[in-house]
Amino acid sequence: MPEKISVIVSTYNNPQVLEMVLRSLAAQRRRGSTAYEVVVADDGSGPDTAALIGRLRGELDYPLLHAWQADTGFRLAESRNNALLAASGDYVVFIDGDCLVLPDFIATHARLAQAGCFVAGARCYIKKRKTAAILAAPQRWWRPSRLPWFFRALLGGANRPFQLLALPDTARRHRHPGRWQKVQTCNLGVWRADIERVDGFDATYVGHGLEDSDFILRLLRAGLRRKSGRFASVVLHLWHPRPGAVQSPNVGHFQALLDSGRTLPVTGLAALRDKAAAA
């Protein structure tokens, strides 16, 4: 099992929801022997987010770090690399800043962690009406529990209710060891050494889409195997408006990776370290 887990939470100008996520990470029931910290990967939020994190540092019982970068557009890949430079865990779990976690989230990722693998978790989408109720009274929802949410989902509060059931580990978790498709960084566990092996995320991805696919494909090319965290590790994704179907501006970047045999990014962690050292 990992000695220490770094949970990297991506955010941008959404402090109300970020507070709910950070408090759900404080409501972990079964920590076992695995320590953890939380690093907020902030893609240029305003002062309200920094104020929130400063306040919560005195209230939450885990180390809370803030990795901020200037707001020059959607730069999620570089934002996560910034957070990785601040993280100190030997295992890293990535989630999004609009995803609540269950009380066994840390313990489940610690249990699923396996040498030579990354763990692709699942998510359930909370419906619009239920999300509105949560945001109207957030204190009631800081401790989302698995069984109550299973019944809420069955009654129409969220989709994929059966993802909220915790099933035992079997060989089925390794059914698609080389598949990069549909692995998302809203719930992903990776050993830090393996992240270093592929030099983190590719910061040339600007705008929404495919930066996670790039990362996963390079992990697979480096010899990692996909392990499924479905029916074990799940996050609860709050509803928010989504843009219509548009092609990602990063299609060309990802096609260039597909056409190559690269395991390293065009611009990754090493370049960010060099930039920080030169500053």
Coordinates of C-alpha atoms in Angstrom, one line a residue:
M1 CA 0.0 0.0 0.0
P2 CA 1.1 3.6 -0.5
E3 CA 2.8 5.3 2.4
K4 CA 1.3 8.6 1.6
I5 CA -1.4 9.7 -0.9
S6 CA -1.5 13.1 -2.5
V7 CA -5.0 14.0 -3.7
I8 CA -4.8 16.6 -6.5
V9 CA -8.1 18.6 -6.8
S10 CA -8.5 20.7 -9.9
T11 CA -10.4 24.0 -9.6
Y12 CA -11.2 27.3 -11.3
N13 CA -13.2 30.1 -9.6
N14 CA -15.7 27.8 -7.8
P15 CA -15.0 28.2 -4.1
Q16 CA -18.4 27.1 -2.8
V17 CA -18.2 23.7 -4.5
L18 CA -14.5 23.4 -3.8
E19 CA -15.2 23.8 -0.1
M20 CA -17.7 20.9 -0.3
V21 CA -15.1 18.7 -2.0
L22 CA -12.4 19.6 0.5
R23 CA -14.7 18.9 3.4
S24 CA -15.7 15.5 1.9
L25 CA -12.0 14.6 1.8
A26 CA -11.9 15.5 5.6
A27 CA -14.7 13.0 6.3
Q28 CA -12.7 9.9 5.6
R29 CA -13.6 7.0 8.0
R30 CA -11.0 4.3 7.3
R31 CA -7.6 5.9 6.8
G32 CA -5.7 2.8 8.0
S33 CA -1.9 3.4 7.9
T34 CA -2.0 5.6 4.8
A35 CA -1.4 9.3 5.4
Y36 CA -2.7 11.8 2.9
E37 CA -2.5 15.4 1.8
V38 CA -4.6 17.5 -0.6
V39 CA -3.1 19.8 -3.2
V40 CA -5.5 22.2 -5.0
A41 CA -4.4 22.6 -8.6
D42 CA -5.7 26.1 -9.3
D43 CA -5.9 27.3 -12.9
G44 CA -6.0 31.0 -12.1
S45 CA -8.9 31.5 -9.6
G46 CA -9.5 34.9 -8.0
P47 CA -8.8 35.8 -4.3
D48 CA -11.9 34.1 -3.0
T49 CA -10.4 30.7 -3.6
A50 CA -7.1 31.6 -1.9
A51 CA -9.1 33.0 1.1
L52 CA -11.1 29.8 1.3
I53 CA -8.0 27.6 1.4
G54 CA -6.4 29.8 4.0
R55 CA -9.4 29.5 6.2
L56 CA -9.8 25.7 5.8
R57 CA -6.1 25.1 6.6
G58 CA -7.0 25.9 10.2
E59 CA -10.1 23.7 10.2
L60 CA -9.3 20.5 8.3
D61 CA -7.1 17.7 9.7
Y62 CA -5.0 17.1 6.7
P63 CA -2.2 19.1 5.0
L64 CA -3.8 21.4 2.4
L65 CA -1.6 23.0 -0.3
H66 CA -2.5 25.5 -2.9
A67 CA -0.7 25.4 -6.3
W68 CA -1.9 28.5 -8.2
Q69 CA -1.0 29.7 -11.7
A70 CA -2.0 32.9 -13.6
D71 CA -5.3 32.9 -15.5
T72 CA -4.2 32.8 -19.2
G73 CA -6.8 30.4 -20.5
F74 CA -7.8 26.8 -19.8
R75 CA -4.5 25.2 -18.9
L76 CA -5.5 22.1 -16.8
A77 CA -2.5 20.0 -17.8
E78 CA 0.0 22.6 -16.6
S79 CA -2.1 23.3 -13.5
R80 CA -1.8 19.6 -12.6
N81 CA 1.9 19.7 -13.2
N82 CA 2.2 22.6 -10.8
A83 CA 0.3 20.6 -8.2
L84 CA 2.6 17.6 -8.7
L85 CA 5.6 19.8 -8.0
A86 CA 4.1 20.7 -4.6
A87 CA 2.9 17.1 -3.8
S88 CA 5.0 14.8 -1.6
G89 CA 3.0 11.5 -1.7
D90 CA 4.4 8.3 -3.3
Y91 CA 0.9 7.8 -4.8
V92 CA -1.3 10.4 -6.5
V93 CA -5.1 10.5 -6.9
F94 CA -6.5 13.1 -9.3
I95 CA -10.1 14.4 -8.9
D96 CA -12.0 17.3 -10.2
G97 CA -13.1 20.2 -8.1
D98 CA -16.8 19.5 -8.6
C99 CA -16.6 15.8 -7.4
L100 CA -17.6 14.9 -3.9
V101 CA -15.9 11.8 -2.5
L102 CA -17.2 9.0 -0.3
P103 CA -15.9 8.4 3.3
D104 CA -13.9 5.4 2.1
F105 CA -12.4 7.1 -0.9
I106 CA -8.8 7.3 0.4
A107 CA -8.9 3.8 1.9
T108 CA -10.3 2.4 -1.3
H109 CA -7.6 3.9 -3.5
A110 CA -4.9 2.7 -1.1
R111 CA -6.4 -0.8 -1.3
L112 CA -6.6 -0.8 -5.1
A113 CA -3.1 0.6 -5.7
Q114 CA -0.9 -2.0 -7.3
A115 CA 2.6 -1.9 -8.7
G116 CA 2.7 -1.7 -12.5
C117 CA -0.9 -0.4 -12.7
F118 CA -2.8 2.9 -12.7
V119 CA -6.4 2.7 -11.3
A120 CA -9.2 4.2 -13.3
G121 CA -12.2 5.0 -11.0
A122 CA -15.8 5.8 -11.8
R123 CA -18.1 8.7 -11.3
C124 CA -21.9 9.2 -10.9
Y125 CA -23.5 12.3 -12.2
I126 CA -25.8 14.0 -9.7
K127 CA -28.9 15.3 -11.4
K128 CA -29.7 19.0 -11.8
R129 CA -32.5 19.2 -9.2
K130 CA -30.5 17.3 -6.6
T131 CA -27.4 19.4 -7.2
A132 CA -29.5 22.6 -6.6
A133 CA -30.7 21.1 -3.3
I134 CA -27.1 20.4 -2.3
L135 CA -25.8 23.9 -3.1
A136 CA -28.7 25.4 -1.2
A137 CA -27.7 23.6 2.0
P138 CA -24.1 22.4 1.5
Q139 CA -23.4 21.6 5.2
R140 CA -25.8 18.7 4.9
W141 CA -23.8 17.1 2.1
W142 CA -20.2 17.4 3.3
R143 CA -20.3 13.7 4.3
P144 CA -21.7 11.8 1.4
S145 CA -22.1 8.1 2.3
R146 CA -22.3 5.2 0.0
L147 CA -25.5 3.5 0.9
P148 CA -27.7 6.6 1.2
W149 CA -26.4 7.8 -2.2
F150 CA -27.2 4.4 -3.7
F151 CA -30.8 4.8 -2.8
R152 CA -30.9 8.4 -3.9
A153 CA -29.5 7.4 -7.2
L154 CA -32.0 4.6 -7.6
L155 CA -34.8 7.2 -7.0
G156 CA -33.4 9.4 -9.7
G157 CA -31.0 11.7 -7.8
A158 CA -28.0 10.5 -9.8
N159 CA -27.1 8.1 -12.6
R160 CA -25.2 4.8 -12.5
P161 CA -26.5 3.8 -9.0
F162 CA -24.8 0.4 -9.1
Q163 CA -21.4 2.1 -9.3
L164 CA -22.1 3.0 -5.6
L165 CA -21.9 -0.7 -4.6
A166 CA -18.5 -1.8 -3.4
L167 CA -17.6 -5.1 -5.0
P168 CA -14.6 -7.3 -4.1
D169 CA -11.4 -7.3 -6.2
T170 CA -11.4 -10.0 -8.9
A171 CA -9.6 -10.6 -12.1
R172 CA -12.2 -8.5 -13.9
R173 CA -10.4 -5.4 -12.7
H174 CA -7.7 -6.3 -15.3
R175 CA -10.0 -7.0 -18.3
H176 CA -8.7 -4.1 -20.4
P177 CA -5.1 -3.6 -19.4
G178 CA -4.1 -1.7 -22.5
R179 CA -7.1 0.5 -23.1
W180 CA -6.7 4.2 -22.8
Q181 CA -10.2 5.2 -23.9
K182 CA -12.7 6.4 -21.3
V183 CA -10.1 6.8 -18.6
Q184 CA -10.6 10.2 -17.0
T185 CA -8.7 12.2 -14.5
C186 CA -11.7 13.0 -12.4
N187 CA -10.9 9.8 -10.5
L188 CA -7.5 8.3 -11.3
G189 CA -4.8 6.8 -9.1
V190 CA -1.1 6.6 -10.2
W191 CA 2.1 5.9 -8.5
R192 CA 4.3 9.0 -8.3
A193 CA 7.3 7.1 -9.8
D194 CA 5.2 6.2 -12.9
I195 CA 4.2 9.9 -13.3
E196 CA 7.8 10.8 -13.2
R197 CA 8.6 8.1 -15.8
V198 CA 6.3 9.8 -18.3
D199 CA 7.2 13.4 -17.1
G200 CA 3.7 14.3 -16.1
F201 CA 1.1 16.0 -18.2
D202 CA 1.7 17.7 -21.5
A203 CA 1.4 21.4 -21.0
T204 CA 1.0 22.1 -24.7
Y205 CA -2.6 21.1 -24.3
V206 CA -4.5 24.3 -23.9
G207 CA -8.3 24.4 -23.9
H208 CA -10.7 21.6 -23.0
G209 CA -10.1 18.0 -23.9
L210 CA -7.6 15.1 -24.5
E211 CA -4.9 16.1 -22.0
D212 CA -6.0 13.1 -19.9
S213 CA -6.0 10.7 -22.8
D214 CA -2.5 11.9 -23.7
F215 CA -1.3 11.2 -20.2
I216 CA -2.9 7.7 -20.1
L217 CA -1.6 6.6 -23.5
R218 CA 1.9 7.6 -22.5
L219 CA 1.6 5.6 -19.2
L220 CA 0.5 2.6 -21.2
R221 CA 3.4 3.0 -23.6
A222 CA 5.7 3.1 -20.6
G223 CA 4.6 -0.3 -19.5
L224 CA 1.8 0.5 -17.1
R225 CA -1.5 -1.5 -17.1
R226 CA -5.0 -0.2 -16.6
K227 CA -6.8 -1.5 -13.5
S228 CA -10.5 -0.8 -13.1
G229 CA -11.7 0.9 -10.0
R230 CA -15.4 0.6 -11.0
F231 CA -17.7 -0.7 -8.3
A232 CA -15.2 0.4 -5.7
S233 CA -13.9 3.9 -6.2
V234 CA -16.5 6.4 -7.3
V235 CA -16.9 10.2 -7.1
L236 CA -20.2 12.1 -7.1
H237 CA -20.1 14.7 -9.9
L238 CA -22.2 17.8 -9.3
W239 CA -24.3 18.9 -12.2
H240 CA -23.3 22.0 -14.1
P241 CA -24.1 23.4 -17.6
R242 CA -22.0 22.0 -20.3
P243 CA -21.1 23.5 -23.7
G244 CA -22.5 21.9 -26.8
A245 CA -20.6 19.2 -28.7
V246 CA -17.6 20.9 -30.1
Q247 CA -14.3 19.5 -31.3
S248 CA -11.5 19.8 -28.8
P249 CA -8.7 22.3 -29.9
N250 CA -6.2 19.6 -28.9
V251 CA -7.1 17.0 -31.5
G252 CA -4.0 17.8 -33.5
H253 CA -1.8 17.4 -30.4
F254 CA -3.3 14.0 -29.6
Q255 CA -3.1 12.8 -33.2
A256 CA 0.6 13.7 -33.2
L257 CA 1.0 11.5 -30.1
L258 CA -0.9 8.6 -31.7
D259 CA 1.3 8.8 -34.8
S260 CA 4.4 8.6 -32.7
G261 CA 5.8 6.2 -30.2
R262 CA 6.5 8.8 -27.5
T263 CA 6.2 8.2 -23.8
L264 CA 7.3 11.8 -22.9
P265 CA 5.3 15.0 -23.4
V266 CA 6.3 17.9 -25.6
T267 CA 6.4 20.0 -22.4
G268 CA 6.1 18.3 -19.1
L269 CA 7.3 18.3 -15.4
A270 CA 10.9 18.6 -16.2
A271 CA 10.4 21.9 -18.2
L272 CA 8.3 23.3 -15.3
R273 CA 11.0 22.4 -12.8
D274 CA 13.6 24.1 -14.9
K275 CA 11.4 27.2 -15.2
A276 CA 10.9 27.3 -11.5
A277 CA 14.7 26.9 -10.8
A278 CA 15.5 29.7 -13.2
A279 CA 13.0 32.1 -11.6

